[in-house]
Each structure stands twice: as C-alpha cells, then as structure tokens.
XYZ file of C-alpha atoms in Angstrom:
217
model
C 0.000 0.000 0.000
C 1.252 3.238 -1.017
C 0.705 6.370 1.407
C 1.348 9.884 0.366
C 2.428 12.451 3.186
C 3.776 15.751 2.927
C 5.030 15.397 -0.491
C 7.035 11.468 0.009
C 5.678 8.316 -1.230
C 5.693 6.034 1.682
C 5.403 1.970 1.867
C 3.160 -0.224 4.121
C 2.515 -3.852 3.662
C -1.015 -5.095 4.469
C -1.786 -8.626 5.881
C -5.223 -9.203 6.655
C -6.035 -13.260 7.411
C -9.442 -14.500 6.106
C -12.326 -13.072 8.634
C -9.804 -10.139 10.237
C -11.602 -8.582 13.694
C -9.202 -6.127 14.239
C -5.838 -4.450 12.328
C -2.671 -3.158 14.220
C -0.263 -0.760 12.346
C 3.228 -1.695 12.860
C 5.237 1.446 12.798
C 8.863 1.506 11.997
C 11.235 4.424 10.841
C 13.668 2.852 8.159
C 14.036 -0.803 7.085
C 12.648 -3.064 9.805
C 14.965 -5.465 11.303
C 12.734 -6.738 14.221
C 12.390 -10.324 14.498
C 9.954 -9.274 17.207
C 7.493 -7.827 14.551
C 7.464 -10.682 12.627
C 6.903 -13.197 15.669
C 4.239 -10.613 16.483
C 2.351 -10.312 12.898
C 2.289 -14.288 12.872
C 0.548 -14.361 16.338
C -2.047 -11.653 15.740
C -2.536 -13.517 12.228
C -3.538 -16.442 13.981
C -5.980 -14.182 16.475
C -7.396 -12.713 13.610
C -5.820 -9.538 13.683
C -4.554 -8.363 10.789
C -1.288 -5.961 10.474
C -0.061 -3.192 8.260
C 3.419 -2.728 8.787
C 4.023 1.022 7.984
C 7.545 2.394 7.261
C 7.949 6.166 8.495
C 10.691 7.091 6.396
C 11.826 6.944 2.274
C 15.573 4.853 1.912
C 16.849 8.562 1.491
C 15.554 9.617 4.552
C 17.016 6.552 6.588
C 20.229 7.509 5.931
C 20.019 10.608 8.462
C 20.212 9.240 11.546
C 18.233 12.473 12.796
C 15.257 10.950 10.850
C 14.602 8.551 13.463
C 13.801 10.857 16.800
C 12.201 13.354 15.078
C 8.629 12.325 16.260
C 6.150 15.421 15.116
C 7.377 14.070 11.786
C 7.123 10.946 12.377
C 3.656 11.036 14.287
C 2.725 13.971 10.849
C 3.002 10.731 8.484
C 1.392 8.131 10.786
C -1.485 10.246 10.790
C -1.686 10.832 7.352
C -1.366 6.638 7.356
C -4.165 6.426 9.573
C -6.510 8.554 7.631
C -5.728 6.950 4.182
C -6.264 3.850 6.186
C -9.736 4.968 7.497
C -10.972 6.333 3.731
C -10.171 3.045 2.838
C -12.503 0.991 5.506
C -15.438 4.218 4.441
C -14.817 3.245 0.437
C -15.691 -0.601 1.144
C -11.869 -1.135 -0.165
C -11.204 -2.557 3.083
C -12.882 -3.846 6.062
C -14.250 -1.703 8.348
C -12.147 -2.826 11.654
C -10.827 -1.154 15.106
C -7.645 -0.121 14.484
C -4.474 -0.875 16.697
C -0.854 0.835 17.025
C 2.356 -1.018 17.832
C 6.042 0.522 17.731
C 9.392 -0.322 19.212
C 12.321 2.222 20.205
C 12.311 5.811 19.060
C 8.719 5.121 17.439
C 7.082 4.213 20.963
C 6.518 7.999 21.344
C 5.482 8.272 17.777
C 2.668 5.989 18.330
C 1.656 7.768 21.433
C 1.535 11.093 19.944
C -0.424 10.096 16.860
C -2.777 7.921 18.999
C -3.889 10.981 20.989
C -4.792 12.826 17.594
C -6.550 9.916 16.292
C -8.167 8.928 19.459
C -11.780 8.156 18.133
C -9.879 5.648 15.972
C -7.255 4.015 17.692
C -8.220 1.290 20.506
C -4.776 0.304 21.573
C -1.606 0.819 21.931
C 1.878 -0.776 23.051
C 4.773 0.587 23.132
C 8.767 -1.901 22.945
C 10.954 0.737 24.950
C 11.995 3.949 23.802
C 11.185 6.834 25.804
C 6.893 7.499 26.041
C 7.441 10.925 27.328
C 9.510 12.508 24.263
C 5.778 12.391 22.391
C 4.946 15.665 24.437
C 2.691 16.394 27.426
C -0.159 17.305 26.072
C -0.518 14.167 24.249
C 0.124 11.989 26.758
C -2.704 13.777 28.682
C -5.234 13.548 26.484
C -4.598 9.791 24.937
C -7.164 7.815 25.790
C -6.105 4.858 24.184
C -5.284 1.726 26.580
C -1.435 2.004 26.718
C 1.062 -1.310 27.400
C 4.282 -0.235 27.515
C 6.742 -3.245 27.475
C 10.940 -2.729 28.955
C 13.706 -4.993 28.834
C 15.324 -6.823 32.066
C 18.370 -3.903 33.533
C 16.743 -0.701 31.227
C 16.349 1.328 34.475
C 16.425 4.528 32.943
C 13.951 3.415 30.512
C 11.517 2.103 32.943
C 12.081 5.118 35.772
C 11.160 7.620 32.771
C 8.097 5.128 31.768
C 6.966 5.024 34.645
C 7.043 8.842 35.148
C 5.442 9.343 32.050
C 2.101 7.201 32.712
C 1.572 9.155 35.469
C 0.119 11.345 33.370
C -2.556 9.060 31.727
C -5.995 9.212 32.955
C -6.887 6.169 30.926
C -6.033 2.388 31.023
C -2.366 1.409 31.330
C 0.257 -0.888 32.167
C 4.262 -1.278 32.138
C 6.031 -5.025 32.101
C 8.921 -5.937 32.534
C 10.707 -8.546 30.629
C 11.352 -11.435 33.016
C 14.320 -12.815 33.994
C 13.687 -16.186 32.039
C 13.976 -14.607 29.059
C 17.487 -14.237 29.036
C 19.143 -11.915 26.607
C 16.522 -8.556 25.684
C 17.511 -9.934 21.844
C 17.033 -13.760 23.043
C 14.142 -16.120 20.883
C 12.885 -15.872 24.681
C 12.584 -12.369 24.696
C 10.817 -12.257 21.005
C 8.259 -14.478 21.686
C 7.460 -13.045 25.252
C 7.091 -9.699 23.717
C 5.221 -11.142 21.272
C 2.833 -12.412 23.236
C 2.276 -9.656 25.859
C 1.742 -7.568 22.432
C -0.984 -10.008 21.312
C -2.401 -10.629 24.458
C -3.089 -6.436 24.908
C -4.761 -5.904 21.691
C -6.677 -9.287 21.972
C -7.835 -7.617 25.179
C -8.774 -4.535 24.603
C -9.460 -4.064 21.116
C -13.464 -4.124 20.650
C -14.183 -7.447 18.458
C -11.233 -9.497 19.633
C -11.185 -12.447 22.456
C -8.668 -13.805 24.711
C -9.289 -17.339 23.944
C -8.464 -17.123 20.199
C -4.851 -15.941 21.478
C -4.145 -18.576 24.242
C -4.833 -20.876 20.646
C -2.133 -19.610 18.825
C-alpha cells in the first residue's frame, strides 16, 4: 500500500487473514529489522488480527540518523497513514475494523503522539521501549487509548522515565517488565514473550477481539 504524506511516497505492507476482527499498524522508521514484529504479525494472524506494517521514512531519509527521533514528523506521516487507512474501511476497499498501534524504540513515542490525535480511531496501543514521554505532554494527557508499555530486564532509565510518564494518563495502562527467564533482551525468549504480551493487549482490549483465540495460537 502506497501512502502519500507531505510530499514522500511512503510503503506499508497489508496482511489481513481470512475473517480479520481487528488491524494493528506496525510502525517503523527505516528498514525493519525486528524479528519481534514478525513473531508478532504471525501471532495476531492467527488471532485474527490483521497488520499493516508502515515504514515512516523513504531509503533517502534513513540515511540521516536524525530521521529517526524526530517524532512530530514521524507522528505527521502516521497520521496521514491512519486517515488513508480509514478512507479506505469508508470506500468498502477494506474492512471496516478497530484499528491498533504497535512501535518499538524511538517510534514508541510516535505511536503515542499520533494515537492521541486519532483517538476516536485508535483502541490500543503498546509501546517496545523507547522513551513514552519525548511524544509531548499534552498528548500523553489527552490519549485515551489503553497504553502497554513493554521494557527490557536492567533498562532502568527506561523504565524510571516510563513510569514517570504514565503518570500522566488518565486512561487504562500498564508497564512489564521482561522477566528474567527470558534471558538476553535480543534472546528467541525475549521475542516471543514480547510477542505475546503484544498479542495478548490488543486481543484484550481491542473491541471485536477475544482472549481465547490468542491462548490458541
């Protein structure tokens, strides 16, 4: 799927499985190496979630390493994402489903931010590290969205500033910590735990989704 913001051609790639009851945007700035997102996409595949992995940035772009924590722009052309997105499910040219965000890193706040501008159409979010607070104050006020924010094993800073940060949420939300049996943060452990705490929050909490078709996959 090809999304046009602020001038750039930007790629997403659409997996819906046969009867999809929700979608989750995977956003990413720059090629995606995360074997998490691909243990996660298989997982939500089996719930029934479909996923649109969305790439933030052109190959140009990826090459400035500035690019990647610049979040209004970021947050600017998930937006834009979101509302080609939504004119799609309006047209018929897709179904009409609740709509999910997932990031990792110096997206998490991206995802926040444009969550809280698009918060009659996102259910969920959860965030894989990164810092929450760098999407701004205001947003993370007024997001309303239920927020899981995820932290590797020894990332104290991370989590102190995490932690912080959801203080100032009035809505539904939750930090883990990745446990100790997971070894390594970039263990097959690790993946498949954050996979599953992933799955397991939008299965929750996004409208047409159940818990039991997860604890099946």
């Amino acid at each position: 799927m090809a999304i046009d913001s602020g001038g750039v051609r930007l790629h997403a790639d659409l997996t819906l499985p046969a009867r999809p009851s929700a979608l989750v945007v995977l956003a990413h700035a720059g090629p995606n190496p995360e074997a998490r997102d691909d243990a996660l996409a298989v997982i939500l595949r089996h719930a029934g979630v479909g996923t649109l992995s969305f790439d933030l940035l052109t190959r140009s772009e990826d090459r400035f390493v500035d690019n990647h924590h610049n979040v209004p722009l970021l947050a600017s052309r998930l937006v834009d994402g979101l509302t080609v997105l939504r004119q799609h499910m309006l047209l018929d040219e897709l179904p009409s489903l609740p709509v999910g965000l997932s990031a990792a890193g110096d997206c998490s706040p991206v995802v926040v931010r444009a969550a809280a501008i698009r918060d009659r159409d996102i259910y969920a979010v959860v965030c894989r590290g990164g810092l929450i607070d760098l999407a701004g104050m205001l947003y993370l006020r007024t997001l309303a969205s239920p927020l899981l924010v995820l932290v590797g094993d020894g990332e104290q800073r991370v989590e102190t500033s995490n932690r912080r940060a959801l203080r100032e949420l009035t809505g539904r939300k939750e930090l883990k910590l990745l446990p100790a049996s997971a070894d390594a943060p970039d263990s097959a452990a690790a993946f498949e735990w954050v996979a599953r705490e992933t799955a397991h929050w939008f299965v929750r909490t996004l409208p047409t989704a159940t818990a039991n078709t997860v604890n099946r996959a």
